[in-house]
């Protein structure tokens, strides 16, 4: 039996390659995700280990607002210079150096634009001398207040040279300031940067003033241990001396912590990739199921013969499953190998994009290997089980007769399909209506999965009328008509092939519906709400949003034709112990008018220095009312108590809390990040915009745009997200295309004699290819139609569920749907190429004699 | 050896010193050894011979389904030898009809659609009068909307005959058309094949190993070992059987 199985596998290797390919692609995604995140994780480890290698013990003040990686960058509170002296007194300390090190030193390149880092921070630091790690490559250390040195990577990106004047935006100065570049440094191992971080070194007083906003303050203290004192002991000694307000860690701990928070982000990324792998594998399952079904159908006679000569039903199942295991095993190995390649490539691209992250060697974590084999084998065997079961039910008599396998009735499949679809719908409803009891995401995903399988089971029933209707388009020609009839010939096979395409298209359509609706709802709301003709803002390129000189706000207010100006500040802060996004407004009355805010309680037209406003949602959630007092701990500075003086109605555009402008000086970025300008009646945008642009000459990070451009820019992020999802889901569609090729190839093989006959009675080669192409196009367009329908349904359900979140308009992307259908037709044509060529090449005589 | 009956100009199909060799070296098989034959218009010719005599190969070569190693084949005015795929397709479309042992109908099409298929592929309209005549001849008027799976073997083969007849080809090649039928259905099929020759002037070349079937033909050509060894005009089942018996005894071969 084993030998027989292997022989039949080898005889059918071409047919199995395509279905195996689907598994290869899915497994590739799985192993690629693991390899990528493992490689990047170890690269970050080594970057941080390097960056902190010169530090024995590090002292920092506890951050005032603790944030997770997903909430934003954490800002360390500055510590007073006196602490450095206290540390120096601790026995065992060889040296203690106060270090300034803060994000927000942005160099203006020779082209007048701010150099962005695409991810890593842009640090402003105080020069404390060279070390084993850091060496000047050119020039000298900064000595005067207007001198800086920068790392080689930044100098290259900014295209500046030693001796030149370089403009720098700093955290605490509202305007750019010019410095003389006196030196360029690099790191050991000939590196131009560590992990793509841009660095600017000032003299210590300048760094303290511009990066920390306080004289005689430091971000942290770097401690070197005296000979014979271990890092751990020194850490404990220093910690005891300083007390609980300070975080004292060894250099290794700091490196591990810094790396861990980045890895938190990576693991999220890993989950997303695995999610797409799951989609690819779901589609692959359909493909394998179909291939094995067809192979079993073709082998009916052979299998019946085996039964007739004494093989048991169990042996038959075993032989099919064995075949599946062999395919799964080979596909897993190939998928793993391909995944390692893809993971390495992506890591390389990521490193390039992140400004030259030095990659650790490519590693293959055990999770990648185990995941690949588990997924590849399980999927293949599960998909082959049904066909195996069917094979075991072939009666031995089928060997003697030419039993045309009768069309099995679709009743059972239809009932099962309705049931599974029903379960999916119920799960979706529970998940979306928030009744899933804490398992919302799992319930929704389960619902989507069930819905897909259910619809796939119902597809054979739908396929008959729809396919014959679709085919009518092609029925004007004989090959077209034959192709149409062929596609309706085996509803199950057509259905599964189309269902594979359905999954990919449905997900893309669903996501498009949701994101388009979100985009449409938000821009409609913004159009209605924002009564500002001009908006000042910039594109965020790193962890820190672009900001501008608050003086611009006053100067803009003075321009002729400007009626109202409001500058918005924002940061995370702790309100009564809970982290919340807080905003501050330069002019609360203008803010109210520009955003048309409505008061639900109190007065929202003015705000005293100890008063704050809250949105109605936030007030309800926290149990606040007018007169309540709230303790606010900003990222820097002391806790202040504010009294709520007004509550405004919540909308998508409102901030949970608005503080007076005075509060902004304790924000991480004490400068406005957005500005809204309302023009006086009769003033023209074209007149005012250039004047505001002139005002922004010293704030090159931001620009002024009219309202439509601003809204487009804001919602543009959703477009980027949509494109990314579409690219990832394209893989699922590629696998579905393989499925169509596979089905067609097998059909062509099955119908060899028929094709021979058609050629014998005068069908030209071109016409034969046309016939196969029509069959493919009908199947793929059918799949796309299903996908668009199911996707629209899913998307609409989610949009409906998000009504309370402000997605009020259901926007159906008709254009996109049309594109998908057109794409499906093209996919059909492409998928048909190989099978069609094969069909056209059939030897007429051989085909007719074929039995 | 040449077997010529009737005037050359009227031949519907002609083989001229046709050789067919399969394989090479040790595995070489010579299926046809210089066969020359003419099949005149408006006659029903049977090709007979024991298994392996080359009768099917000869038919395949005549119909342009298989290429010849040497010699030429012509259908009507058209020289088949040397035609490309396009030319062969056109030839099959316009000048040749086929009837197969296994019927070879398209399962997705009804009987009527199967019959009209060659014409639709060629983009031609059937001549209504001729179509009616064919349908009546094969007696399928009440079965036209059935699919092949709903028809008996005899009915399916009659559909296949109608399909071959309806485009009025220069010559119809029938390969063991009764091989899969019981004797009654077989007799019916052979009966109207002969009628279509007698009444409508159709040319038919039929390969068979059944003497009863061959007796329906106007002329029987006997093949043995890749060569034409004998022929009978106006055969009966008995004379055919006698000739076959002689062929089976190699000593008596030789005419």
PDB file of N, CA and C in Angstrom, chain A residues 418-448:
ATOM      1  N   UNK A 418     -25.854  26.525   5.328  1.00  0.00           N
ATOM      2  CA  UNK A 418     -26.756  27.478   5.979  1.00  0.00           C
ATOM      3  C   UNK A 418     -26.467  27.514   7.473  1.00  0.00           C
ATOM      4  N   UNK A 419     -26.243  26.320   8.040  1.00  0.00           N
ATOM      5  CA  UNK A 419     -25.983  26.202   9.468  1.00  0.00           C
ATOM      6  C   UNK A 419     -24.716  26.961   9.849  1.00  0.00           C
ATOM      7  N   UNK A 420     -23.629  26.673   9.095  1.00  0.00           N
ATOM      8  CA  UNK A 420     -22.340  27.297   9.417  1.00  0.00           C
ATOM      9  C   UNK A 420     -22.415  28.811   9.218  1.00  0.00           C
ATOM     10  N   UNK A 421     -23.072  29.234   8.120  1.00  0.00           N
ATOM     11  CA  UNK A 421     -23.233  30.671   7.891  1.00  0.00           C
ATOM     12  C   UNK A 421     -23.999  31.292   9.044  1.00  0.00           C
ATOM     13  N   UNK A 422     -25.037  30.567   9.504  1.00  0.00           N
ATOM     14  CA  UNK A 422     -25.841  31.062  10.614  1.00  0.00           C
ATOM     15  C   UNK A 422     -24.990  31.255  11.865  1.00  0.00           C
ATOM     16  N   UNK A 423     -24.158  30.229  12.167  1.00  0.00           N
ATOM     17  CA  UNK A 423     -23.283  30.335  13.337  1.00  0.00           C
ATOM     18  C   UNK A 423     -22.372  31.553  13.188  1.00  0.00           C
ATOM     19  N   UNK A 424     -21.818  31.698  11.978  1.00  0.00           N
ATOM     20  CA  UNK A 424     -20.944  32.840  11.713  1.00  0.00           C
ATOM     21  C   UNK A 424     -21.667  34.153  11.971  1.00  0.00           C
ATOM     22  N   UNK A 425     -22.904  34.248  11.472  1.00  0.00           N
ATOM     23  CA  UNK A 425     -23.678  35.485  11.630  1.00  0.00           C
ATOM     24  C   UNK A 425     -23.924  35.775  13.106  1.00  0.00           C
ATOM     25  N   UNK A 426     -24.264  34.714  13.867  1.00  0.00           N
ATOM     26  CA  UNK A 426     -24.541  34.897  15.292  1.00  0.00           C
ATOM     27  C   UNK A 426     -23.277  35.384  16.009  1.00  0.00           C
ATOM     28  N   UNK A 427     -22.135  34.719  15.705  1.00  0.00           N
ATOM     29  CA  UNK A 427     -20.868  35.114  16.336  1.00  0.00           C
ATOM     30  C   UNK A 427     -20.542  36.563  15.992  1.00  0.00           C
ATOM     31  N   UNK A 428     -20.721  36.914  14.714  1.00  0.00           N
ATOM     32  CA  UNK A 428     -20.441  38.279  14.290  1.00  0.00           C
ATOM     33  C   UNK A 428     -21.318  39.261  15.050  1.00  0.00           C
ATOM     34  N   UNK A 429     -22.602  38.902  15.161  1.00  0.00           N
ATOM     35  CA  UNK A 429     -23.534  39.797  15.842  1.00  0.00           C
ATOM     36  C   UNK A 429     -23.101  39.993  17.294  1.00  0.00           C
ATOM     37  N   UNK A 430     -22.793  38.855  17.961  1.00  0.00           N
ATOM     38  CA  UNK A 430     -22.368  38.936  19.365  1.00  0.00           C
ATOM     39  C   UNK A 430     -21.120  39.799  19.495  1.00  0.00           C
ATOM     40  N   UNK A 431     -20.144  39.528  18.609  1.00  0.00           N
ATOM     41  CA  UNK A 431     -18.887  40.254  18.690  1.00  0.00           C
ATOM     42  C   UNK A 431     -19.081  41.737  18.444  1.00  0.00           C
ATOM     43  N   UNK A 432     -19.830  42.057  17.403  1.00  0.00           N
ATOM     44  CA  UNK A 432     -19.962  43.458  17.002  1.00  0.00           C
ATOM     45  C   UNK A 432     -20.863  44.247  17.950  1.00  0.00           C
ATOM     46  N   UNK A 433     -21.816  43.550  18.582  1.00  0.00           N
ATOM     47  CA  UNK A 433     -22.711  44.297  19.471  1.00  0.00           C
ATOM     48  C   UNK A 433     -22.112  44.361  20.873  1.00  0.00           C
ATOM     49  N   UNK A 434     -20.893  43.799  21.013  1.00  0.00           N
ATOM     50  CA  UNK A 434     -20.213  43.915  22.300  1.00  0.00           C
ATOM     51  C   UNK A 434     -20.786  42.997  23.360  1.00  0.00           C
ATOM     52  N   UNK A 435     -21.381  41.870  22.950  1.00  0.00           N
ATOM     53  CA  UNK A 435     -21.944  40.937  23.919  1.00  0.00           C
ATOM     54  C   UNK A 435     -21.113  39.663  24.031  1.00  0.00           C
ATOM     55  N   UNK A 436     -19.850  39.745  23.613  1.00  0.00           N
ATOM     56  CA  UNK A 436     -19.054  38.522  23.580  1.00  0.00           C
ATOM     57  C   UNK A 436     -18.312  38.284  24.885  1.00  0.00           C
ATOM     58  N   UNK A 437     -18.557  39.112  25.858  1.00  0.00           N
ATOM     59  CA  UNK A 437     -17.962  38.888  27.164  1.00  0.00           C
ATOM     60  C   UNK A 437     -16.447  38.906  27.169  1.00  0.00           C
ATOM     61  N   UNK A 438     -15.859  39.975  26.670  1.00  0.00           N
ATOM     62  CA  UNK A 438     -14.410  40.127  26.777  1.00  0.00           C
ATOM     63  C   UNK A 438     -13.631  39.445  25.671  1.00  0.00           C
ATOM     64  N   UNK A 439     -14.307  38.621  24.873  1.00  0.00           N
ATOM     65  CA  UNK A 439     -13.613  37.915  23.788  1.00  0.00           C
ATOM     66  C   UNK A 439     -14.010  38.514  22.445  1.00  0.00           C
ATOM     67  N   UNK A 440     -14.168  39.838  22.409  1.00  0.00           N
ATOM     68  CA  UNK A 440     -14.738  40.477  21.228  1.00  0.00           C
ATOM     69  C   UNK A 440     -13.975  40.127  19.962  1.00  0.00           C
ATOM     70  N   UNK A 441     -12.643  40.323  19.982  1.00  0.00           N
ATOM     71  CA  UNK A 441     -11.866  40.118  18.761  1.00  0.00           C
ATOM     72  C   UNK A 441     -11.950  38.663  18.316  1.00  0.00           C
ATOM     73  N   UNK A 442     -11.762  37.737  19.262  1.00  0.00           N
ATOM     74  CA  UNK A 442     -11.809  36.315  18.934  1.00  0.00           C
ATOM     75  C   UNK A 442     -13.177  35.953  18.363  1.00  0.00           C
ATOM     76  N   UNK A 443     -14.240  36.497  18.959  1.00  0.00           N
ATOM     77  CA  UNK A 443     -15.586  36.191  18.498  1.00  0.00           C
ATOM     78  C   UNK A 443     -15.800  36.710  17.076  1.00  0.00           C
ATOM     79  N   UNK A 444     -15.331  37.933  16.818  1.00  0.00           N
ATOM     80  CA  UNK A 444     -15.518  38.505  15.481  1.00  0.00           C
ATOM     81  C   UNK A 444     -14.732  37.683  14.455  1.00  0.00           C
ATOM     82  N   UNK A 445     -13.476  37.350  14.781  1.00  0.00           N
ATOM     83  CA  UNK A 445     -12.655  36.568  13.843  1.00  0.00           C
ATOM     84  C   UNK A 445     -13.284  35.202  13.599  1.00  0.00           C
ATOM     85  N   UNK A 446     -13.766  34.571  14.675  1.00  0.00           N
ATOM     86  CA  UNK A 446     -14.447  33.283  14.537  1.00  0.00           C
ATOM     87  C   UNK A 446     -15.666  33.438  13.628  1.00  0.00           C
ATOM     88  N   UNK A 447     -16.404  34.512  13.835  1.00  0.00           N
ATOM     89  CA  UNK A 447     -17.592  34.768  13.023  1.00  0.00           C
ATOM     90  C   UNK A 447     -17.234  34.902  11.559  1.00  0.00           C
ATOM     91  N   UNK A 448     -16.147  35.632  11.286  1.00  0.00           N
ATOM     92  CA  UNK A 448     -15.726  35.830   9.894  1.00  0.00           C
ATOM     93  C   UNK A 448     -15.325  34.487   9.277  1.00  0.00           C
TER      94      UNK A 448
END
